mmCIF file of C-alpha atoms in Angstrom:
data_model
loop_
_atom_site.group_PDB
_atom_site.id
_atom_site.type_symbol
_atom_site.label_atom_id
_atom_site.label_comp_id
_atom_site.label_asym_id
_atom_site.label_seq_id
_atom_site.Cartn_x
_atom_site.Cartn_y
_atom_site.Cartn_z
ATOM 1 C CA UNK A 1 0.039 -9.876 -24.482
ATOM 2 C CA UNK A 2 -1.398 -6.462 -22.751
ATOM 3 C CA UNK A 3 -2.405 -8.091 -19.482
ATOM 4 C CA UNK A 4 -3.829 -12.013 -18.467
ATOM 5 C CA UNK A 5 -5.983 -13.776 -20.274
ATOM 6 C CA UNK A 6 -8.575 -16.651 -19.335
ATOM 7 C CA UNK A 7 -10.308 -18.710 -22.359
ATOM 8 C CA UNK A 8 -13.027 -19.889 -21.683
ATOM 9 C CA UNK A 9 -14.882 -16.781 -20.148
ATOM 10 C CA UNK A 10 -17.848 -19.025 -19.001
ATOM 11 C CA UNK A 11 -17.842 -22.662 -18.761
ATOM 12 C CA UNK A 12 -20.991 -24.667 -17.485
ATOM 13 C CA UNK A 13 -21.123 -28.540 -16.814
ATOM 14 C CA UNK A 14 -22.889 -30.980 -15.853
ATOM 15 C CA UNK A 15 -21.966 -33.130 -12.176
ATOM 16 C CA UNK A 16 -19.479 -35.744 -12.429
ATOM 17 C CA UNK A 17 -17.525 -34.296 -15.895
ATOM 18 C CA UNK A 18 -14.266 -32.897 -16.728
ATOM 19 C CA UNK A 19 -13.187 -29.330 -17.234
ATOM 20 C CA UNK A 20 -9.998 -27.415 -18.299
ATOM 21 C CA UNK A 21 -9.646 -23.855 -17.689
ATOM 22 C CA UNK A 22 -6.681 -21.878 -19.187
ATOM 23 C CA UNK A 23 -4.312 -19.314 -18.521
ATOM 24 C CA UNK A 24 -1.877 -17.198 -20.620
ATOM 25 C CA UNK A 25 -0.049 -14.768 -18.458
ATOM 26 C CA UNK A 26 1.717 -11.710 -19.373
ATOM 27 C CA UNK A 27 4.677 -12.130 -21.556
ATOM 28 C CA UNK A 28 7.514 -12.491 -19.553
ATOM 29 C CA UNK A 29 6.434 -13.328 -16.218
ATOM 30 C CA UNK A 30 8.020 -16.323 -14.310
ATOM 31 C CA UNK A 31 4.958 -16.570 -11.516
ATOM 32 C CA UNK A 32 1.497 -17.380 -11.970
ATOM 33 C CA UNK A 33 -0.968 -18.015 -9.475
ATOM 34 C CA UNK A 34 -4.652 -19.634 -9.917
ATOM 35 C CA UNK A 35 -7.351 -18.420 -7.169
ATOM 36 C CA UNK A 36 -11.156 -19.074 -6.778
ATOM 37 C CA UNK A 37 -13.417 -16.784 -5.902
ATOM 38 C CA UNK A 38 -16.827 -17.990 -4.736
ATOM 39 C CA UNK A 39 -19.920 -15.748 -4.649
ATOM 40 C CA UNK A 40 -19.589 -12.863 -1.903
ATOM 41 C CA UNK A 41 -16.174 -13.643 -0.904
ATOM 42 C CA UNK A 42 -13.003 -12.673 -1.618
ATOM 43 C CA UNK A 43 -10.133 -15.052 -3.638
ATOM 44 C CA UNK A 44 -8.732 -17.710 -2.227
ATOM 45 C CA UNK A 45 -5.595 -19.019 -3.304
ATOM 46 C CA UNK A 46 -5.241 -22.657 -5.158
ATOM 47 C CA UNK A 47 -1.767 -22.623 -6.232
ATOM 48 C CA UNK A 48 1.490 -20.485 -7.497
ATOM 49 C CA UNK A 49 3.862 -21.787 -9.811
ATOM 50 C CA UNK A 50 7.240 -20.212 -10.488
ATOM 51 C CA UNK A 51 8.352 -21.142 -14.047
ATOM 52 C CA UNK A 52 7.326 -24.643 -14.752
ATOM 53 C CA UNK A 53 6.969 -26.126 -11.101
ATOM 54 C CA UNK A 54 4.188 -25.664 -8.646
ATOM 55 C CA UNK A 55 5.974 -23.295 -5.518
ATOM 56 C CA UNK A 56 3.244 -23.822 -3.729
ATOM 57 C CA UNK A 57 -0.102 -26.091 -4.508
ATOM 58 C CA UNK A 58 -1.575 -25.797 -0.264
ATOM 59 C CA UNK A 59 -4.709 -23.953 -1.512
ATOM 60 C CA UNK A 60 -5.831 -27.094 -4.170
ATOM 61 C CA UNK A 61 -9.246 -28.346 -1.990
ATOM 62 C CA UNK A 62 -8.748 -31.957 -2.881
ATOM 63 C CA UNK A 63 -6.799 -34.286 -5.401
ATOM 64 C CA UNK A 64 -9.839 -34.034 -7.946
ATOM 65 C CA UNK A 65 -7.745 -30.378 -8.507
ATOM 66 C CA UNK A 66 -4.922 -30.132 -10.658
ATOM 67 C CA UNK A 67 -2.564 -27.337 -12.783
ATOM 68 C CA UNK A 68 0.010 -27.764 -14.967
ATOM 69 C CA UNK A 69 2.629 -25.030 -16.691
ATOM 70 C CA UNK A 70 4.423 -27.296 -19.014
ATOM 71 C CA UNK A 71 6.246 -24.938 -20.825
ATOM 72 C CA UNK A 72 6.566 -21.815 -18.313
ATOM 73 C CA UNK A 73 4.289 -19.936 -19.750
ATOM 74 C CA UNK A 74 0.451 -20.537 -20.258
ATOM 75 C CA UNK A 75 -1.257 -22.719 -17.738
ATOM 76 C CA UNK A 76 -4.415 -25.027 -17.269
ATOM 77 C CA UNK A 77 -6.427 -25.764 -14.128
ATOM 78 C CA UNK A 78 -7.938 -29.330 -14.610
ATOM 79 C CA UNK A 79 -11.103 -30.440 -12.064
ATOM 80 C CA UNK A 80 -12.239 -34.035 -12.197
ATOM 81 C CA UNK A 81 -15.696 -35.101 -11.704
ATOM 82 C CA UNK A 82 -16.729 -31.942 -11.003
ATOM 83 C CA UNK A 83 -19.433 -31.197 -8.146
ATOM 84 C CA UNK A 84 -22.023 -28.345 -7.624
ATOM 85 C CA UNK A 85 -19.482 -26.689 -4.745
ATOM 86 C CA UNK A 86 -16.540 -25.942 -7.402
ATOM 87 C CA UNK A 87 -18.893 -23.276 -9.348
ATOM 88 C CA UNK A 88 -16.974 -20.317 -8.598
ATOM 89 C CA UNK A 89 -14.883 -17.432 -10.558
ATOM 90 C CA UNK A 90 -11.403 -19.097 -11.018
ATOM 91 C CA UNK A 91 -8.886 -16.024 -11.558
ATOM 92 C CA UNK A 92 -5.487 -16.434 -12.742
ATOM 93 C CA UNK A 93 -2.804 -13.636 -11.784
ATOM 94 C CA UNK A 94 0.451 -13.514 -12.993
ATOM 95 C CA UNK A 95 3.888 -11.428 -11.659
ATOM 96 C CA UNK A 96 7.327 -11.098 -12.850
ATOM 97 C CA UNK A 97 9.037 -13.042 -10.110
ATOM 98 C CA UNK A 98 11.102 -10.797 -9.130
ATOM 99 C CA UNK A 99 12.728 -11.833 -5.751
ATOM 100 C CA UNK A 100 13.196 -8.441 -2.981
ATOM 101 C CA UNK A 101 10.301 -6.354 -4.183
ATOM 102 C CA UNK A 102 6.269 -6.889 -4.112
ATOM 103 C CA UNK A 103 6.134 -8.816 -7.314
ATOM 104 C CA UNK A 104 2.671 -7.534 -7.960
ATOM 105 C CA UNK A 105 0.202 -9.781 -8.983
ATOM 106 C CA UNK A 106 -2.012 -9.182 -12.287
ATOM 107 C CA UNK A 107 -5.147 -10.760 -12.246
ATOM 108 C CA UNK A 108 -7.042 -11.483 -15.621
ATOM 109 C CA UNK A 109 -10.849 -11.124 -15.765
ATOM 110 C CA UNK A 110 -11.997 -14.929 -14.984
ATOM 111 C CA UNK A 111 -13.370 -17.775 -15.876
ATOM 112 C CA UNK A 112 -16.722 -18.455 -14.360
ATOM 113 C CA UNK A 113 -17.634 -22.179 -13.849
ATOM 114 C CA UNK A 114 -21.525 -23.476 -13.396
ATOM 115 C CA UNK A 115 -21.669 -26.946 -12.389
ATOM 116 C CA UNK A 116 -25.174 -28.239 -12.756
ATOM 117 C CA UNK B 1 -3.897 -18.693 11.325
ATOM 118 C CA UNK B 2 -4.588 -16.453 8.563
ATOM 119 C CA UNK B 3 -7.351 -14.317 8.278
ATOM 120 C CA UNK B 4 -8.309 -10.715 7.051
ATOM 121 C CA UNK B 5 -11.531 -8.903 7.862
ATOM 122 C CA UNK B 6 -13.527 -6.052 6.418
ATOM 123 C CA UNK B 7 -16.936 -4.378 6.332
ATOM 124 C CA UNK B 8 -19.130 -5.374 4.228
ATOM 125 C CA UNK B 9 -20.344 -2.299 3.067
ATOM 126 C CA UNK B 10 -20.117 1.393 2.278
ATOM 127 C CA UNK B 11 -22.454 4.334 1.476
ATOM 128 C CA UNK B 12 -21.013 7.264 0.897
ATOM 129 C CA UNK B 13 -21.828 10.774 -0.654
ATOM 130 C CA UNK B 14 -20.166 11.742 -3.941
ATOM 131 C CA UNK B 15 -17.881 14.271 -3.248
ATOM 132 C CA UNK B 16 -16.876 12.912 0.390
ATOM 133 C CA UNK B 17 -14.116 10.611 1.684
ATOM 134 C CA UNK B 18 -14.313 7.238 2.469
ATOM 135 C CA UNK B 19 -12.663 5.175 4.443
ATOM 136 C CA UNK B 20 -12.695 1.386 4.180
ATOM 137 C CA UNK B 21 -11.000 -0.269 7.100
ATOM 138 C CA UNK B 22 -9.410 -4.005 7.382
ATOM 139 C CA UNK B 23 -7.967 -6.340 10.143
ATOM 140 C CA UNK B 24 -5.197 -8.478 9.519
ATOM 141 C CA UNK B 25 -3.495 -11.034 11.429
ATOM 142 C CA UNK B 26 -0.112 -12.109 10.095
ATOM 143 C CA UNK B 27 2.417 -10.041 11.431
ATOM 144 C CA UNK B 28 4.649 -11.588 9.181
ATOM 145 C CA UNK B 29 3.280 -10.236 5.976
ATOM 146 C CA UNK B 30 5.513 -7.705 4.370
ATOM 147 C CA UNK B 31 3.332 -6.182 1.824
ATOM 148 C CA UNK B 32 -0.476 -5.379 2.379
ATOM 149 C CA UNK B 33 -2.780 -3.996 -1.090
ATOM 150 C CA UNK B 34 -5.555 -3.169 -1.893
ATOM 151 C CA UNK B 35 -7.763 -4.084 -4.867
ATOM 152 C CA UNK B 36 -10.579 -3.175 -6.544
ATOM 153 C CA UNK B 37 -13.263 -5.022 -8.348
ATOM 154 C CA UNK B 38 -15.870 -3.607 -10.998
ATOM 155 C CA UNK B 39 -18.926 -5.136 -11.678
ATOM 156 C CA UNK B 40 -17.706 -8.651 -14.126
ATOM 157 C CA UNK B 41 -14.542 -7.619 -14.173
ATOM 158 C CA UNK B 42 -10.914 -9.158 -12.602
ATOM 159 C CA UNK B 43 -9.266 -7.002 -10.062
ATOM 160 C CA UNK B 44 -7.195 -3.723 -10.062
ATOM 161 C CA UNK B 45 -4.209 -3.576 -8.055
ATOM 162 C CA UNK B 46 -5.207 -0.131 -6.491
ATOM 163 C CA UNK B 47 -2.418 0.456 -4.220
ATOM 164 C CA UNK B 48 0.355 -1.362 -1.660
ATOM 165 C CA UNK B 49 1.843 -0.960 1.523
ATOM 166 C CA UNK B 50 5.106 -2.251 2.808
ATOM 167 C CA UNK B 51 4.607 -3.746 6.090
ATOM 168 C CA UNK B 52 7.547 -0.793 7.570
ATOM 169 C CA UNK B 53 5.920 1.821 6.465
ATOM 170 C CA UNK B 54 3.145 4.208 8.459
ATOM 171 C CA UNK B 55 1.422 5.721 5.794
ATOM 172 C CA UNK B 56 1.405 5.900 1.758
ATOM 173 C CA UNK B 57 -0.547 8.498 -0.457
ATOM 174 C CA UNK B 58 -0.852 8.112 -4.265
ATOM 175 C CA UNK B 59 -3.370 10.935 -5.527
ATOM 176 C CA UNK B 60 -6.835 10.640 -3.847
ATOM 177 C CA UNK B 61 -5.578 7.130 -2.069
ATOM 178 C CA UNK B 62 -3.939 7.428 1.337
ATOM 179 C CA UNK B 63 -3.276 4.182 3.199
ATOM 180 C CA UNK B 64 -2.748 3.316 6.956
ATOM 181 C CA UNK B 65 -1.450 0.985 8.449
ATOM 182 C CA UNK B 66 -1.230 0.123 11.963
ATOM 183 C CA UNK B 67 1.151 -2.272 12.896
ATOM 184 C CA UNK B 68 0.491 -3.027 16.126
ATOM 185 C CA UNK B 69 -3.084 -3.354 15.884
ATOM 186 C CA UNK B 70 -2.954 -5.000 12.459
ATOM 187 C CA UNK B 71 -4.993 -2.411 10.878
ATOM 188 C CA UNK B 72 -5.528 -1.026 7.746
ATOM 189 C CA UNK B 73 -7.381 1.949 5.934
ATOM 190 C CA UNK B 74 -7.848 3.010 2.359
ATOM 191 C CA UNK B 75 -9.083 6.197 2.645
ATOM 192 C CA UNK B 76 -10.564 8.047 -1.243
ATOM 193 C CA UNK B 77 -10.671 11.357 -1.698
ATOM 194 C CA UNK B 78 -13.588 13.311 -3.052
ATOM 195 C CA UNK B 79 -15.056 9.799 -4.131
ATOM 196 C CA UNK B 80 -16.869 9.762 -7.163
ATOM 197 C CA UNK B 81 -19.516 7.838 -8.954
ATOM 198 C CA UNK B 82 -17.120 5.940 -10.607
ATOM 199 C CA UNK B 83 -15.402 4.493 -7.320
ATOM 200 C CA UNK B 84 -18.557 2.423 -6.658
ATOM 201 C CA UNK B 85 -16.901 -1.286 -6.757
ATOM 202 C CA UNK B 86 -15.804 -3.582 -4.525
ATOM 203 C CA UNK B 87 -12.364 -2.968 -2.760
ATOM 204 C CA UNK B 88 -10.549 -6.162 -1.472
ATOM 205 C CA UNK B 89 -7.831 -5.646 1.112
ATOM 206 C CA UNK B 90 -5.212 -8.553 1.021
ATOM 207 C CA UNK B 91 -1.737 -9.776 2.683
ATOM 208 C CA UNK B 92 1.179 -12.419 2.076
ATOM 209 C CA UNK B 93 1.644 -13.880 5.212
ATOM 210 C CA UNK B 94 5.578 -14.827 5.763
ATOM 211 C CA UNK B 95 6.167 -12.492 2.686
ATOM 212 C CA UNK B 96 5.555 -15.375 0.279
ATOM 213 C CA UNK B 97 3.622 -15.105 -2.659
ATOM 214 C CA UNK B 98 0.245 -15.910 -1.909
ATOM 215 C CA UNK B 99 -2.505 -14.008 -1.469
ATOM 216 C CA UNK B 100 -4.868 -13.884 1.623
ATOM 217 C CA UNK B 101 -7.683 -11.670 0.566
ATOM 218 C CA UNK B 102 -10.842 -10.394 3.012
ATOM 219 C CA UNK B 103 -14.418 -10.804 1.655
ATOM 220 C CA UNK B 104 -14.272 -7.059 0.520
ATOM 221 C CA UNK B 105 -16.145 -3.961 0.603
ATOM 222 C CA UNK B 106 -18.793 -2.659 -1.579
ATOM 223 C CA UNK B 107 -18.720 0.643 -1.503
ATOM 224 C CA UNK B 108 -21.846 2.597 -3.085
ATOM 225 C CA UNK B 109 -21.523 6.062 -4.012
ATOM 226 C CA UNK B 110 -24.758 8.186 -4.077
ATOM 227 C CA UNK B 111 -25.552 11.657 -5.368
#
């Protein structure tokens, strides 16, 4: 596709319920990367997969966090019982992986979650 | 530990410079950006620095970067209306792929 997109664009929820988020990167690229962004502040990472496996998962608050990328390509951020402090902007970014350069990171426009 | 810092805001005069600054603290990052961020929109990769480097320009952007200090500038160039956003400065510490981004910088741009 032309650049990353997020389905849905706005999610709300009630306390203690389920929610998927998805991701489908830009064609081609190995690395994608899921970050939350919570009113005023600036992204903070969650978690970086390269191909299928998660690189890097140190930013994922709690075990009630998860992401998958079963196939390499398009990805889903899963939050169990949700709680009022995970309502944020989750932004996915994806790169090409390319090892030696700065692998820039493309962010798509967000997925805003309201837990109520 | 990692941790990058920026004004909060910016007023500025269209037709003026301005300079947004930022403190990082990971010597060990080898790239440091900047993005920017429009009103319900994702961000724009505006520009990058390679941690060797003093200085980059790329149109009306120039970037700084002071090493030592572990300071950085984005500095616009007759700044227009349509610069008003909110510019995140961010670094990789140990060069790998994550992201640490500062709160960012709204930057307002008056008549």
């Amino acid at each position: 596709g032309a650049g990353v997109s997020q389905t849905p664009s706005n999610k709300v929820t009630e306390k203690g319920k389920y929610v998927e988020l998805r991701c489908d990167p830009i064609s081609g690229h190995t690395a994608l990367y899921w970050y939350r962004q919570s009113l005023g502040q600036g992204p903070e990472f969650l978690i970086y997969f390269q191909g299928t496996g998660a690189a890097d998962d140190s930013g994922l608050p709690n075990d009630r966090f998860f992401a998958v990328r079963p196939e390499g390509s398009v990805s889903t951020l899963k939050i169990q019982r949700t709680e009022r402090g995970d309502s944020a902007v989750y932004l996915c970014a994806s790169s090409p992986g390319l090892a030696g350069t700065t692998d820039t990171q493309y962010f798509g426009p967000g997925t805003r979650l309201t837990v109520l | 530990g990692e941790d990058v810092e920026q004004s909060l805001f910016l007023s500025v005069r269209e037709g003026d410079s301005s300079v947004i600054n930022c403190t990082y603290t990971d010597s060990s990052s080898t790239y440091l950006y900047w993005y920017k961020q429009e009103p319900g929109a994702g961000l724009q990769l505006l520009t990058y620095i390679f941690s060797n480097m003093d200085m980059k320009q790329d149109q009306r952007l120039t970037v700084l970067l002071n090493k030592k200090d572990k300071h950085l500038s984005l500095r616009i160039a007759d700044t227009q209306t349509g610069d008003s956003a909110i510019y995140f400065c961010a670094e990789n510490p140990g060069g790998y792929n994550k992201l640490i981004f500062g709160a960012g910088t709204r930057l307002a741009v008056h008549p």
